[in-house]
mmCIF file of C-alpha atoms and ligand atoms in Angstrom:
data_model
loop_
_atom_site.group_PDB
_atom_site.id
_atom_site.type_symbol
_atom_site.label_atom_id
_atom_site.label_comp_id
_atom_site.label_asym_id
_atom_site.label_seq_id
_atom_site.Cartn_x
_atom_site.Cartn_y
_atom_site.Cartn_z
ATOM 1 C CA MET M 1 -1.679 20.656 13.445
ATOM 2 C CA ARG M 2 -0.541 16.751 14.429
ATOM 3 C CA SER M 3 2.608 15.396 12.803
ATOM 4 C CA TYR M 4 2.536 13.253 9.831
ATOM 5 C CA GLU M 5 3.763 10.698 11.371
ATOM 6 C CA GLU M 6 1.568 11.109 14.672
ATOM 7 C CA ALA M 7 -1.505 11.573 12.658
ATOM 8 C CA PHE M 8 -0.576 8.128 10.525
ATOM 9 C CA SER M 9 0.770 5.593 13.208
ATOM 10 C CA PRO M 10 -2.580 4.663 14.610
ATOM 11 C CA TYR M 11 -3.422 2.929 10.792
ATOM 12 C CA TRP M 12 -2.032 -0.903 9.659
ATOM 13 C CA TYR M 13 0.494 -0.600 6.996
ATOM 14 C CA PRO M 14 2.206 -3.943 5.293
ATOM 15 C CA VAL M 15 6.130 -4.204 5.698
ATOM 16 C CA ALA M 16 6.791 -7.157 3.570
ATOM 17 C CA PHE M 17 5.295 -9.567 1.655
ATOM 18 C CA SER M 18 4.870 -13.030 3.661
ATOM 19 C CA HIS M 19 6.772 -14.659 0.786
ATOM 20 C CA GLU M 20 9.902 -12.366 1.321
ATOM 21 C CA LEU M 21 10.384 -13.184 4.973
ATOM 22 C CA LYS M 22 11.718 -16.493 5.285
ATOM 23 C CA GLU M 23 14.759 -17.619 7.907
ATOM 24 C CA ARG M 24 16.603 -14.271 7.834
ATOM 25 C CA PRO M 25 15.477 -10.810 9.559
ATOM 26 C CA LEU M 26 14.251 -8.536 7.054
ATOM 27 C CA ALA M 27 14.605 -4.420 7.440
ATOM 28 C CA ALA M 28 12.040 -2.436 6.834
ATOM 29 C CA ARG M 29 10.612 1.435 7.238
ATOM 30 C CA LEU M 30 7.970 2.841 8.574
ATOM 31 C CA LEU M 31 6.887 6.358 9.357
ATOM 32 C CA GLY M 32 10.140 7.580 9.613
ATOM 33 C CA LYS M 33 11.265 4.496 11.993
ATOM 34 C CA GLU M 34 13.692 2.156 10.986
ATOM 35 C CA LEU M 35 12.304 -1.667 11.994
ATOM 36 C CA VAL M 36 13.578 -5.363 11.505
ATOM 37 C CA VAL M 37 11.047 -7.582 11.266
ATOM 38 C CA TRP M 38 11.374 -11.698 11.959
ATOM 39 C CA ARG M 39 9.233 -15.141 12.288
ATOM 40 C CA VAL M 40 8.872 -15.834 15.493
ATOM 41 C CA GLY M 41 7.116 -18.867 16.684
ATOM 42 C CA ALA M 42 3.969 -19.052 14.836
ATOM 43 C CA GLY M 43 3.638 -15.355 14.500
ATOM 44 C CA VAL M 44 5.583 -12.517 12.962
ATOM 45 C CA ALA M 45 7.586 -9.573 15.144
ATOM 46 C CA ALA M 46 8.381 -6.391 14.462
ATOM 47 C CA THR M 47 10.954 -4.501 16.680
ATOM 48 C CA GLN M 48 13.345 -1.574 16.011
ATOM 49 C CA ARG M 49 16.281 -2.235 14.104
ATOM 50 C CA TYR M 50 19.251 -1.277 15.611
ATOM 51 C CA CYS M 51 20.795 -3.224 18.809
ATOM 52 C CA ALA M 52 20.038 -1.865 22.467
ATOM 53 C CA HIS M 53 23.965 -3.091 23.477
ATOM 54 C CA ARG M 54 26.147 -0.882 20.673
ATOM 55 C CA GLY M 55 23.629 0.084 17.777
ATOM 56 C CA ALA M 56 24.513 -2.956 15.291
ATOM 57 C CA ASP M 57 22.028 -3.971 12.708
ATOM 58 C CA LEU M 58 20.136 -6.371 13.691
ATOM 59 C CA CYS M 59 19.345 -7.430 9.899
ATOM 60 C CA ALA M 60 22.734 -9.074 10.106
ATOM 61 C CA GLY M 61 21.675 -11.106 13.008
ATOM 62 C CA GLU M 62 20.120 -14.844 13.439
ATOM 63 C CA VAL M 63 16.649 -15.989 14.489
ATOM 64 C CA SER M 64 17.094 -18.632 17.184
ATOM 65 C CA ALA M 65 14.662 -20.439 18.754
ATOM 66 C CA GLU M 66 15.087 -17.890 21.761
ATOM 67 C CA GLY M 67 14.265 -14.941 19.776
ATOM 68 C CA LEU M 68 16.474 -12.556 17.302
ATOM 69 C CA ARG M 69 20.112 -12.997 18.127
ATOM 70 C CA CYS M 70 22.472 -10.134 17.280
ATOM 71 C CA ALA M 71 25.597 -10.368 15.217
ATOM 72 C CA PHE M 72 28.277 -8.507 17.462
ATOM 73 C CA HIS M 73 27.644 -9.979 20.862
ATOM 74 C CA GLY M 74 24.869 -12.678 20.861
ATOM 75 C CA TRP M 75 22.600 -10.511 22.666
ATOM 76 C CA THR M 76 19.263 -12.328 21.699
ATOM 77 C CA TYR M 77 16.050 -10.786 22.018
ATOM 78 C CA GLY M 78 12.077 -11.909 22.515
ATOM 79 C CA GLY M 79 9.329 -10.912 20.159
ATOM 80 C CA ASP M 80 8.301 -8.710 22.792
ATOM 81 C CA GLY M 81 11.436 -6.803 22.548
ATOM 82 C CA ARG M 82 12.744 -7.898 25.727
ATOM 83 C CA CYS M 83 16.581 -8.969 25.703
ATOM 84 C CA VAL M 84 16.653 -12.602 26.688
ATOM 85 C CA ARG M 85 20.234 -13.681 27.017
ATOM 86 C CA VAL M 86 23.460 -11.677 27.579
ATOM 87 C CA PRO M 87 26.145 -14.436 26.465
ATOM 88 C CA SER M 88 29.204 -12.231 27.906
ATOM 89 C CA GLN M 89 27.422 -12.250 31.609
ATOM 90 C CA PRO M 90 24.941 -15.518 31.870
ATOM 91 C CA GLY M 91 24.796 -15.728 35.475
ATOM 92 C CA ALA M 92 23.930 -12.051 35.820
ATOM 93 C CA PRO M 93 20.430 -10.270 35.881
ATOM 94 C CA ILE M 94 19.751 -8.800 32.519
ATOM 95 C CA PRO M 95 19.078 -4.774 32.608
ATOM 96 C CA ALA M 96 15.862 -3.875 32.484
ATOM 97 C CA SER M 97 16.863 -1.345 29.808
ATOM 98 C CA ALA M 98 18.061 -3.960 27.645
ATOM 99 C CA ALA M 99 15.082 -4.042 25.393
ATOM 100 C CA LEU M 100 14.018 -3.053 22.008
ATOM 101 C CA ALA M 101 11.115 -1.196 21.055
ATOM 102 C CA SER M 102 8.565 -3.035 19.565
ATOM 103 C CA PHE M 103 5.140 -2.865 17.770
ATOM 104 C CA ARG M 104 2.196 -5.011 16.620
ATOM 105 C CA ALA M 105 2.765 -7.413 13.535
ATOM 106 C CA VAL M 106 0.578 -9.889 12.169
ATOM 107 C CA GLU M 107 0.257 -11.578 8.893
ATOM 108 C CA ARG M 108 -2.621 -11.189 6.910
ATOM 109 C CA TYR M 109 -3.250 -11.801 2.712
ATOM 110 C CA GLY M 110 -0.137 -12.655 1.478
ATOM 111 C CA LEU M 111 1.535 -9.532 3.813
ATOM 112 C CA VAL M 112 3.488 -8.390 6.798
ATOM 113 C CA TRP M 113 1.544 -5.779 8.751
ATOM 114 C CA VAL M 114 2.415 -3.232 11.387
ATOM 115 C CA CYS M 115 1.023 -0.846 13.524
ATOM 116 C CA LEU M 116 3.245 1.406 15.361
ATOM 117 C CA ASP M 117 0.564 2.669 17.787
ATOM 118 C CA ALA M 118 0.164 0.320 20.717
ATOM 119 C CA ARG M 119 -2.957 1.879 22.019
ATOM 120 C CA SER M 120 -5.002 1.839 18.240
ATOM 121 C CA GLU M 121 -8.148 0.343 17.797
ATOM 122 C CA GLN M 122 -7.875 0.458 13.886
ATOM 123 C CA THR M 123 -8.053 -2.479 11.902
ATOM 124 C CA LEU M 124 -6.964 -3.874 8.780
ATOM 125 C CA PRO M 125 -8.997 -3.714 5.844
ATOM 126 C CA GLU M 126 -11.803 -6.092 5.323
ATOM 127 C CA TRP M 127 -10.863 -8.556 2.431
ATOM 128 C CA PRO M 128 -12.656 -11.768 3.306
ATOM 129 C CA GLU M 129 -12.304 -13.279 -0.189
ATOM 130 C CA LEU M 130 -8.601 -13.579 0.389
ATOM 131 C CA GLU M 131 -9.134 -15.860 2.862
ATOM 132 C CA THR M 132 -11.627 -18.319 1.052
ATOM 133 C CA GLY M 133 -9.367 -20.434 -0.439
ATOM 134 C CA LYS M 134 -11.260 -19.393 -3.787
ATOM 135 C CA VAL M 135 -9.225 -17.758 -5.334
ATOM 136 C CA ALA M 136 -5.660 -16.919 -6.552
ATOM 137 C CA THR M 137 -3.125 -14.217 -5.877
ATOM 138 C CA VAL M 138 -0.168 -12.497 -7.978
ATOM 139 C CA ALA M 139 1.687 -9.726 -6.584
ATOM 140 C CA LEU M 140 4.055 -7.125 -8.439
ATOM 141 C CA PRO M 141 7.092 -6.395 -6.993
ATOM 142 C CA ARG M 142 7.284 -3.757 -4.263
ATOM 143 C CA LEU M 143 6.367 -0.262 -6.061
ATOM 144 C CA ASP M 144 9.886 1.436 -5.016
ATOM 145 C CA TRP M 145 8.087 5.047 -5.647
ATOM 146 C CA ASP M 146 9.879 8.713 -5.387
ATOM 147 C CA VAL M 147 6.017 9.726 -3.896
ATOM 148 C CA SER M 148 4.186 10.239 -1.211
ATOM 149 C CA ALA M 149 1.309 7.397 -0.176
ATOM 150 C CA GLY M 150 -1.502 10.252 -0.530
ATOM 151 C CA ARG M 151 -0.364 11.089 -4.213
ATOM 152 C CA MET M 152 0.059 7.584 -4.765
ATOM 153 C CA LEU M 153 -3.463 6.506 -3.788
ATOM 154 C CA GLU M 154 -4.694 9.585 -5.753
ATOM 155 C CA ILE M 155 -3.272 8.448 -8.840
ATOM 156 C CA ILE M 156 -4.561 4.877 -8.629
ATOM 157 C CA LEU M 157 -7.996 6.806 -7.903
ATOM 158 C CA ASP M 158 -7.458 9.032 -10.600
ATOM 159 C CA VAL M 159 -10.170 8.521 -13.584
ATOM 160 C CA THR M 160 -10.132 11.310 -15.549
ATOM 161 C CA HIS M 161 -5.723 10.600 -16.958
ATOM 162 C CA LEU M 162 -6.694 6.609 -18.138
ATOM 163 C CA SER M 163 -6.859 8.077 -21.853
ATOM 164 C CA TRP M 164 -3.940 10.248 -21.709
ATOM 165 C CA VAL M 165 -1.151 8.928 -19.406
ATOM 166 C CA HIS M 166 -2.258 4.632 -20.705
ATOM 167 C CA LYS M 167 -2.038 5.492 -24.155
ATOM 168 C CA GLY M 168 -0.010 2.307 -25.430
ATOM 169 C CA THR M 169 -1.654 -0.090 -22.636
ATOM 170 C CA PHE M 170 -4.762 0.273 -22.196
ATOM 171 C CA GLY M 171 -5.615 4.024 -22.379
ATOM 172 C CA ASN M 172 -8.170 4.864 -25.521
ATOM 173 C CA PRO M 173 -7.534 8.377 -26.716
ATOM 174 C CA GLU M 174 -11.325 8.335 -28.392
ATOM 175 C CA GLN M 175 -12.662 8.562 -25.083
ATOM 176 C CA GLN M 176 -11.614 11.888 -22.884
ATOM 177 C CA GLU M 177 -14.865 12.875 -21.230
ATOM 178 C CA VAL M 178 -15.816 11.600 -17.779
ATOM 179 C CA PRO M 179 -19.006 10.437 -17.184
ATOM 180 C CA PRO M 180 -20.628 11.498 -14.406
ATOM 181 C CA TYR M 181 -20.311 9.380 -11.484
ATOM 182 C CA GLU M 182 -21.030 8.723 -7.826
ATOM 183 C CA VAL M 183 -18.732 8.802 -4.939
ATOM 184 C CA ALA M 184 -20.562 7.207 -1.934
ATOM 185 C CA ARG M 185 -18.431 7.826 1.654
ATOM 186 C CA VAL M 186 -18.845 4.406 3.553
ATOM 187 C CA PRO M 187 -17.121 3.346 6.841
ATOM 188 C CA GLY M 188 -13.914 3.877 6.598
ATOM 189 C CA GLY M 189 -13.246 4.779 3.390
ATOM 190 C CA LEU M 190 -15.194 5.202 0.165
ATOM 191 C CA ARG M 191 -16.623 3.756 -2.960
ATOM 192 C CA ALA M 192 -17.058 4.369 -6.593
ATOM 193 C CA GLN M 193 -17.921 2.777 -9.657
ATOM 194 C CA ILE M 194 -16.874 3.828 -13.390
ATOM 195 C CA THR M 195 -17.237 2.147 -16.492
ATOM 196 C CA TYR M 196 -14.586 2.429 -19.191
ATOM 197 C CA PRO M 197 -13.812 1.726 -22.275
ATOM 198 C CA ALA M 198 -10.501 0.300 -22.064
ATOM 199 C CA LEU M 199 -8.308 -0.847 -25.622
ATOM 200 C CA SER M 200 -7.827 -4.621 -24.737
ATOM 201 C CA PRO M 201 -3.861 -5.396 -24.308
ATOM 202 C CA ALA M 202 -1.720 -5.010 -26.854
ATOM 203 C CA MET M 203 -0.731 -8.237 -28.227
ATOM 204 C CA GLU M 204 1.345 -8.840 -31.600
ATOM 205 C CA GLY M 205 -0.404 -9.164 -34.754
ATOM 206 C CA VAL M 206 -4.143 -8.376 -32.860
ATOM 207 C CA VAL M 207 -5.900 -5.346 -33.205
ATOM 208 C CA PRO M 208 -6.892 -3.796 -29.956
ATOM 209 C CA ARG M 209 -10.189 -4.370 -29.251
ATOM 210 C CA VAL M 210 -12.429 -2.011 -27.029
ATOM 211 C CA ASP M 211 -13.239 -3.679 -24.003
ATOM 212 C CA ARG M 212 -15.892 -1.860 -21.974
ATOM 213 C CA THR M 213 -14.766 -2.351 -18.101
ATOM 214 C CA THR M 214 -16.376 -1.588 -15.198
ATOM 215 C CA LEU M 215 -13.923 -0.521 -12.348
ATOM 216 C CA THR M 216 -15.184 -0.491 -8.520
ATOM 217 C CA TYR M 217 -12.771 1.303 -6.445
ATOM 218 C CA GLU M 218 -13.166 0.368 -2.484
ATOM 219 C CA VAL M 219 -11.159 2.601 -0.762
ATOM 220 C CA PHE M 220 -9.887 1.974 2.884
ATOM 221 C CA LEU M 221 -8.334 4.998 4.847
ATOM 222 C CA PRO M 222 -5.932 6.299 4.749
ATOM 223 C CA PHE M 223 -3.416 4.209 1.991
ATOM 224 C CA ALA M 224 -5.567 1.470 1.107
ATOM 225 C CA VAL M 225 -7.570 0.531 -2.169
ATOM 226 C CA ARG M 226 -9.717 -2.649 -3.619
ATOM 227 C CA LEU M 227 -9.964 -2.403 -7.010
ATOM 228 C CA SER M 228 -12.093 -4.602 -9.364
ATOM 229 C CA PHE M 229 -12.163 -4.678 -12.969
ATOM 230 C CA LYS M 230 -14.863 -6.633 -14.678
ATOM 231 C CA PRO M 231 -14.096 -6.463 -18.172
ATOM 232 C CA THR M 232 -16.205 -7.748 -21.664
ATOM 233 C CA LEU M 233 -12.649 -8.830 -22.887
ATOM 234 C CA PHE M 234 -10.230 -9.556 -20.503
ATOM 235 C CA PHE M 235 -10.030 -11.567 -17.200
ATOM 236 C CA GLN M 236 -12.159 -10.472 -14.493
ATOM 237 C CA HIS M 237 -9.907 -9.532 -11.655
ATOM 238 C CA THR M 238 -9.227 -7.788 -8.675
ATOM 239 C CA VAL M 239 -6.452 -5.761 -7.561
ATOM 240 C CA TYR M 240 -5.329 -4.721 -4.123
ATOM 241 C CA ALA M 241 -2.485 -2.092 -3.316
ATOM 242 C CA VAL M 242 -1.330 -0.577 -0.301
ATOM 243 C CA ALA M 243 0.645 2.553 -0.209
ATOM 244 C CA SER M 244 3.110 1.828 3.007
ATOM 245 C CA PRO M 245 4.716 5.492 4.104
ATOM 246 C CA TRP M 246 8.129 5.982 4.695
ATOM 247 C CA SER M 247 8.017 9.843 5.411
ATOM 248 C CA GLU M 248 5.435 12.523 4.107
ATOM 249 C CA GLU M 249 6.846 12.326 0.907
ATOM 250 C CA LYS M 250 7.908 8.913 0.086
ATOM 251 C CA MET M 251 6.056 4.959 0.015
ATOM 252 C CA GLN M 252 6.349 1.901 -1.090
ATOM 253 C CA CYS M 253 3.482 0.092 -2.689
ATOM 254 C CA PHE M 254 2.423 -3.257 -2.231
ATOM 255 C CA TYR M 255 0.248 -4.055 -5.150
ATOM 256 C CA PHE M 256 -1.273 -7.518 -5.678
ATOM 257 C CA ALA M 257 -4.214 -9.202 -8.006
ATOM 258 C CA SER M 258 -6.447 -11.949 -6.837
ATOM 259 C CA TYR M 259 -8.175 -13.987 -9.951
ATOM 260 C CA HIS M 260 -9.911 -17.050 -10.717
ATOM 261 C CA PRO M 261 -7.516 -20.398 -10.340
ATOM 262 C CA GLY M 262 -8.382 -21.429 -13.231
ATOM 263 C CA LEU M 263 -6.714 -18.779 -15.424
ATOM 264 C CA LYS M 264 -3.576 -20.179 -15.857
ATOM 265 C CA LEU M 265 -2.318 -17.341 -18.017
ATOM 266 C CA PHE M 266 -3.458 -15.021 -15.903
ATOM 267 C CA PRO M 267 -0.559 -13.915 -13.555
ATOM 268 C CA ASP M 268 2.079 -13.848 -16.421
ATOM 269 C CA ILE M 269 -0.334 -11.113 -18.289
ATOM 270 C CA PHE M 270 -1.197 -9.427 -15.547
ATOM 271 C CA VAL M 271 2.490 -8.965 -14.251
ATOM 272 C CA LYS M 272 3.690 -7.694 -17.340
ATOM 273 C CA SER M 273 0.983 -5.602 -18.657
ATOM 274 C CA GLU M 274 0.437 -4.138 -14.872
ATOM 275 C CA LEU M 275 4.124 -3.137 -14.840
ATOM 276 C CA ALA M 276 3.926 -1.294 -17.804
ATOM 277 C CA ILE M 277 0.657 0.439 -16.932
ATOM 278 C CA LEU M 278 2.458 1.146 -13.480
ATOM 279 C CA GLU M 279 5.630 2.474 -14.983
ATOM 280 C CA GLN M 280 3.320 5.014 -17.157
ATOM 281 C CA ASP M 281 1.975 6.414 -13.542
ATOM 282 C CA ARG M 282 5.208 6.403 -11.689
ATOM 283 C CA LEU M 283 6.706 9.210 -14.368
ATOM 284 C CA VAL M 284 3.821 11.310 -13.919
ATOM 285 C CA ALA M 285 3.735 10.779 -10.307
ATOM 286 C CA GLU M 286 7.234 10.926 -9.414
ATOM 287 C CA GLY M 287 7.073 14.457 -11.202
ATOM 288 C CA GLN M 288 4.211 15.973 -8.968
ATOM 289 C CA ARG M 289 5.341 18.770 -6.701
ATOM 290 C CA PRO M 290 4.626 19.348 -3.954
ATOM 291 C CA LYS M 291 5.525 16.075 -2.921
ATOM 292 C CA ALA M 292 3.714 15.580 0.406
ATOM 293 C CA HIS M 293 0.165 15.496 -0.284
ATOM 294 C CA PRO M 294 -1.766 18.446 -0.185
ATOM 295 C CA LEU M 295 -3.510 19.742 3.317
ATOM 296 C CA ASP M 296 -5.579 21.265 1.797
ATOM 297 C CA PHE M 297 -7.391 22.039 -1.706
ATOM 298 C CA SER M 298 -5.939 25.954 -2.211
ATOM 299 C CA GLY M 299 -2.747 25.039 -4.473
ATOM 300 C CA GLU M 300 -4.489 22.940 -6.919
ATOM 301 C CA VAL M 301 -7.689 23.522 -9.377
ATOM 302 C CA HIS M 302 -10.773 21.062 -8.818
ATOM 303 C CA VAL M 303 -13.352 19.915 -11.303
ATOM 304 C CA ARG M 304 -16.015 17.853 -10.900
ATOM 305 C CA ALA M 305 -14.590 14.574 -12.758
ATOM 306 C CA ASP M 306 -12.009 14.475 -10.015
ATOM 307 C CA ARG M 307 -14.516 13.960 -7.528
ATOM 308 C CA LEU M 308 -12.823 10.971 -6.287
ATOM 309 C CA PRO M 309 -9.481 11.823 -5.740
ATOM 310 C CA ILE M 310 -11.189 14.879 -4.171
ATOM 311 C CA GLU M 311 -13.311 12.957 -1.421
ATOM 312 C CA TYR M 312 -9.991 10.853 -0.980
ATOM 313 C CA ARG M 313 -8.230 13.823 -0.166
ATOM 314 C CA ARG M 314 -10.799 14.937 2.122
ATOM 315 C CA GLY M 315 -10.812 11.912 3.826
ATOM 316 C CA VAL M 316 -7.292 11.947 4.395
ATOM 317 C CA ILE M 317 -6.789 15.781 5.457
ATOM 318 C CA ALA M 318 -9.488 14.695 7.933
ATOM 319 C CA LEU M 319 -7.600 12.121 9.456
ATOM 320 C CA ARG M 320 -4.385 14.193 9.572
ATOM 321 C CA THR M 321 -6.341 16.844 11.417
ATOM 322 C CA GLY M 322 -9.072 15.403 13.399
ATOM 323 C CA ARG M 323 -11.974 17.465 11.822
ATOM 324 C CA PRO M 324 -14.079 17.088 8.965
ATOM 325 C CA VAL M 325 -12.904 18.785 5.884
ATOM 326 C CA GLU M 326 -15.149 21.381 4.241
ATOM 327 C CA GLY M 327 -14.933 22.351 -0.136
ATOM 328 C CA PRO M 328 -14.366 22.302 -2.589
ATOM 329 C CA THR M 329 -17.289 21.200 -4.317
ATOM 330 C CA PRO M 330 -16.400 21.249 -8.066
ATOM 331 C CA GLU M 331 -18.968 22.134 -10.347
HETATM 332 S S1 LIG O 401 25.806 -4.864 19.636
HETATM 333 FE FE1 LIG O 401 24.364 -6.223 19.680
HETATM 334 S S2 LIG O 401 24.853 -6.909 21.100
HETATM 335 FE FE2 LIG O 401 26.320 -6.132 21.264
HETATM 336 FE FE1 LIG O 402 -3.114 5.308 -13.797
#
């Protein structure tokens, strides 16, 4: 069995929102690696975080026209990680070993993405609507939760917890049964749709009303999902969540929404209500054991209503083991 880090290295993960990466280099973590990301020319660069010379933290360095300059002795690295300047001996050749491990980095959808595996042919999720200029987006602060990436996705995909965990935000305690729904396997992931009688956002002096909402889940394996909400009362919008694994037991999730740019009130309402909803999820997810996303189905019990998280887990295990995964087929 491959290690977690090895199995998931070929995929792309966000390490920062674009708006977080300004002129200063930024620390990032991914699958056990400590990275530094910075802006270079028209693009972004990602390398190991600690200087090849004496291990100084390059996040304390500065970005110059030549590249990232270490604060300790001024060694400067280009976007490919190679040292281009050693100020203490400017006339001498630069040792070939004066280089940082460097990784592919791109900026898309308002995120800085990194792939640790240079030979990987994996691609980013395709979310073309975000590049038409026809939708506005609003991001939450990074969700820095003490949960594994797989558990994070499973709670987002869990259609049976809504009436329990989300009481007081949108959960409808009257609707506990989950009607049958289909989960389709599509290239790179899964797709499912449910309709849920959500309670409209609680506002002062307003009696909550039932807002029949169609939720469409589109999973892009291993850890990304697009979730579109078509409510009858509240605003139509689409949520994008990508968990970026720090280790097998810990992730940060990049979570944002797109909406019609005419909805001026949307960002405020969304951020406020979504943070309250996600806090309800966090309290449950951080308490789950084992913390690592299980590699099989044996330690838990699976029923038909759990179909979407089950199919998701099946997909993640297959990526980890490199083999298709059988069972369970819950009745
Ligand atoms: S430790 Fe970075 S230049 Fe010396
Ligand atoms: Fe939830």
